[in-house]
């Protein structure tokens, strides 16, 4: 399973999403779009969004912290 979390340092929902994934034992790659311009462009291309968090689970894009959808996909 491949999980990428696009986030920023100041986003409270990003922290909730990352903490939730950790509590489930899910390993993920974090891309801080606040400092990674390439990552921000990749996130926008995948999701059509500029807001965070955006979570990519095996190509399934979740916009925001959607716990129910995360549970279905992990």
mmCIF file of N, CA and C in Angstrom, residues 23-71:
data_model
loop_
_atom_site.group_PDB
_atom_site.id
_atom_site.type_symbol
_atom_site.label_atom_id
_atom_site.label_comp_id
_atom_site.label_asym_id
_atom_site.label_seq_id
_atom_site.Cartn_x
_atom_site.Cartn_y
_atom_site.Cartn_z
ATOM 1 N N UNK A 23 -1.955 6.102 14.205
ATOM 2 C CA UNK A 23 -2.684 5.284 15.187
ATOM 3 C C UNK A 23 -3.173 3.977 14.577
ATOM 4 N N UNK A 24 -3.354 3.964 13.263
ATOM 5 C CA UNK A 24 -3.787 2.753 12.559
ATOM 6 C C UNK A 24 -2.601 1.901 12.114
ATOM 7 N N UNK A 25 -1.383 2.382 12.389
ATOM 8 C CA UNK A 25 -0.192 1.639 11.993
ATOM 9 C C UNK A 25 0.144 1.769 10.521
ATOM 10 N N UNK A 26 -0.439 2.751 9.862
ATOM 11 C CA UNK A 26 -0.204 2.930 8.428
ATOM 12 C C UNK A 26 1.059 3.769 8.201
ATOM 13 N N UNK A 27 1.944 3.282 7.364
ATOM 14 C CA UNK A 27 3.134 4.045 7.000
ATOM 15 C C UNK A 27 2.781 4.953 5.832
ATOM 16 N N UNK A 28 3.319 6.170 5.861
ATOM 17 C CA UNK A 28 3.013 7.107 4.791
ATOM 18 C C UNK A 28 4.191 8.029 4.546
ATOM 19 N N UNK A 29 4.197 8.573 3.353
ATOM 20 C CA UNK A 29 5.177 9.590 2.975
ATOM 21 C C UNK A 29 4.493 10.946 3.147
ATOM 22 N N UNK A 30 5.192 11.872 3.768
ATOM 23 C CA UNK A 30 4.640 13.208 3.945
ATOM 24 C C UNK A 30 5.306 14.169 2.965
ATOM 25 N N UNK A 31 4.497 14.975 2.296
ATOM 26 C CA UNK A 31 4.999 16.016 1.407
ATOM 27 C C UNK A 31 4.513 17.350 1.961
ATOM 28 N N UNK A 32 5.443 18.166 2.420
ATOM 29 C CA UNK A 32 5.105 19.477 2.968
ATOM 30 C C UNK A 32 5.021 20.467 1.808
ATOM 31 N N UNK A 33 3.804 20.751 1.374
ATOM 32 C CA UNK A 33 3.608 21.607 0.202
ATOM 33 C C UNK A 33 3.904 23.071 0.506
ATOM 34 N N UNK A 34 4.103 23.400 1.773
ATOM 35 C CA UNK A 34 4.485 24.753 2.138
ATOM 36 C C UNK A 34 5.916 25.077 1.748
ATOM 37 N N UNK A 35 6.749 24.053 1.625
ATOM 38 C CA UNK A 35 8.156 24.265 1.261
ATOM 39 C C UNK A 35 8.562 23.505 -0.005
ATOM 40 N N UNK A 36 7.739 22.566 -0.437
ATOM 41 C CA UNK A 36 8.062 21.728 -1.600
ATOM 42 C C UNK A 36 7.172 22.129 -2.781
ATOM 43 N N UNK A 37 7.676 23.026 -3.612
ATOM 44 C CA UNK A 37 6.881 23.522 -4.736
ATOM 45 C C UNK A 37 6.507 22.400 -5.703
ATOM 46 N N UNK A 38 7.432 21.518 -5.973
ATOM 47 C CA UNK A 38 7.160 20.383 -6.860
ATOM 48 C C UNK A 38 6.049 19.506 -6.273
ATOM 49 N N UNK A 39 6.114 19.295 -4.963
ATOM 50 C CA UNK A 39 5.083 18.519 -4.279
ATOM 51 C C UNK A 39 3.728 19.197 -4.350
ATOM 52 N N UNK A 40 3.722 20.526 -4.220
ATOM 53 C CA UNK A 40 2.468 21.282 -4.307
ATOM 54 C C UNK A 40 1.859 21.152 -5.695
ATOM 55 N N UNK A 41 2.707 21.192 -6.712
ATOM 56 C CA UNK A 41 2.213 21.054 -8.091
ATOM 57 C C UNK A 41 1.677 19.643 -8.318
ATOM 58 N N UNK A 42 2.350 18.655 -7.778
ATOM 59 C CA UNK A 42 1.899 17.264 -7.895
ATOM 60 C C UNK A 42 0.543 17.092 -7.211
ATOM 61 N N UNK A 43 0.395 17.671 -6.008
ATOM 62 C CA UNK A 43 -0.867 17.585 -5.278
ATOM 63 C C UNK A 43 -1.996 18.228 -6.079
ATOM 64 N N UNK A 44 -1.746 19.410 -6.625
ATOM 65 C CA UNK A 44 -2.770 20.117 -7.400
ATOM 66 C C UNK A 44 -3.152 19.324 -8.648
ATOM 67 N N UNK A 45 -2.178 18.697 -9.287
ATOM 68 C CA UNK A 45 -2.450 17.894 -10.485
ATOM 69 C C UNK A 45 -3.318 16.682 -10.131
ATOM 70 N N UNK A 46 -3.001 16.030 -9.019
ATOM 71 C CA UNK A 46 -3.748 14.830 -8.612
ATOM 72 C C UNK A 46 -5.159 15.164 -8.134
ATOM 73 N N UNK A 47 -5.301 16.267 -7.387
ATOM 74 C CA UNK A 47 -6.556 16.524 -6.684
ATOM 75 C C UNK A 47 -7.386 17.665 -7.255
ATOM 76 N N UNK A 48 -6.738 18.548 -8.035
ATOM 77 C CA UNK A 48 -7.432 19.740 -8.497
ATOM 78 C C UNK A 48 -7.616 20.757 -7.387
ATOM 79 N N UNK A 49 -6.952 20.547 -6.253
ATOM 80 C CA UNK A 49 -7.093 21.386 -5.068
ATOM 81 C C UNK A 49 -5.767 22.045 -4.714
ATOM 82 N N UNK A 50 -5.874 23.180 -4.025
ATOM 83 C CA UNK A 50 -4.665 23.779 -3.464
ATOM 84 C C UNK A 50 -4.703 23.746 -1.939
ATOM 85 N N UNK A 51 -5.838 23.316 -1.365
ATOM 86 C CA UNK A 51 -5.962 23.218 0.086
ATOM 87 C C UNK A 51 -5.464 21.872 0.587
ATOM 88 N N UNK A 52 -5.075 21.836 1.852
ATOM 89 C CA UNK A 52 -4.584 20.614 2.471
ATOM 90 C C UNK A 52 -5.465 20.253 3.660
ATOM 91 N N UNK A 53 -5.463 19.020 4.114
ATOM 92 C CA UNK A 53 -4.667 17.920 3.596
ATOM 93 C C UNK A 53 -5.286 17.271 2.365
ATOM 94 N N UNK A 54 -4.417 16.705 1.554
ATOM 95 C CA UNK A 54 -4.813 15.810 0.472
ATOM 96 C C UNK A 54 -4.079 14.505 0.750
ATOM 97 N N UNK A 55 -4.814 13.410 0.737
ATOM 98 C CA UNK A 55 -4.239 12.101 1.033
ATOM 99 C C UNK A 55 -4.418 11.216 -0.191
ATOM 100 N N UNK A 56 -3.317 10.634 -0.639
ATOM 101 C CA UNK A 56 -3.331 9.716 -1.780
ATOM 102 C C UNK A 56 -3.069 8.313 -1.244
ATOM 103 N N UNK A 57 -4.089 7.467 -1.322
ATOM 104 C CA UNK A 57 -3.945 6.069 -0.900
ATOM 105 C C UNK A 57 -4.104 5.197 -2.134
ATOM 106 N N UNK A 58 -2.989 4.686 -2.622
ATOM 107 C CA UNK A 58 -2.979 3.841 -3.826
ATOM 108 C C UNK A 58 -3.729 4.483 -4.988
ATOM 109 N N UNK A 59 -3.544 5.791 -5.172
ATOM 110 C CA UNK A 59 -4.180 6.491 -6.289
ATOM 111 C C UNK A 59 -5.577 7.005 -5.987
ATOM 112 N N UNK A 60 -6.132 6.661 -4.832
ATOM 113 C CA UNK A 60 -7.427 7.189 -4.403
ATOM 114 C C UNK A 60 -7.178 8.494 -3.657
ATOM 115 N N UNK A 61 -7.732 9.581 -4.146
ATOM 116 C CA UNK A 61 -7.472 10.900 -3.592
ATOM 117 C C UNK A 61 -8.565 11.269 -2.588
ATOM 118 N N UNK A 62 -8.124 11.619 -1.378
ATOM 119 C CA UNK A 62 -9.029 12.079 -0.324
ATOM 120 C C UNK A 62 -8.687 13.532 -0.047
ATOM 121 N N UNK A 63 -9.686 14.392 -0.144
ATOM 122 C CA UNK A 63 -9.485 15.810 0.123
ATOM 123 C C UNK A 63 -10.027 16.095 1.518
ATOM 124 N N UNK A 64 -9.159 16.605 2.391
ATOM 125 C CA UNK A 64 -9.539 16.835 3.776
ATOM 126 C C UNK A 64 -9.338 15.583 4.602
ATOM 127 N N UNK A 65 -9.711 15.664 5.869
ATOM 128 C CA UNK A 65 -9.585 14.522 6.778
ATOM 129 C C UNK A 65 -10.920 13.790 6.812
ATOM 130 N N UNK A 66 -11.041 12.768 5.963
ATOM 131 C CA UNK A 66 -12.258 11.966 5.848
ATOM 132 C C UNK A 66 -11.962 10.597 6.464
ATOM 133 N N UNK A 67 -12.179 10.496 7.769
ATOM 134 C CA UNK A 67 -11.822 9.293 8.512
ATOM 135 C C UNK A 67 -12.514 8.050 7.968
ATOM 136 N N UNK A 68 -13.763 8.162 7.611
ATOM 137 C CA UNK A 68 -14.520 7.017 7.096
ATOM 138 C C UNK A 68 -13.898 6.483 5.797
ATOM 139 N N UNK A 69 -13.543 7.401 4.916
ATOM 140 C CA UNK A 69 -12.949 6.984 3.634
ATOM 141 C C UNK A 69 -11.547 6.409 3.849
ATOM 142 N N UNK A 70 -10.790 7.025 4.756
ATOM 143 C CA UNK A 70 -9.454 6.486 5.070
ATOM 144 C C UNK A 70 -9.603 5.047 5.547
ATOM 145 N N UNK A 71 -10.544 4.810 6.459
ATOM 146 C CA UNK A 71 -10.753 3.453 6.994
ATOM 147 C C UNK A 71 -11.091 2.462 5.888
#
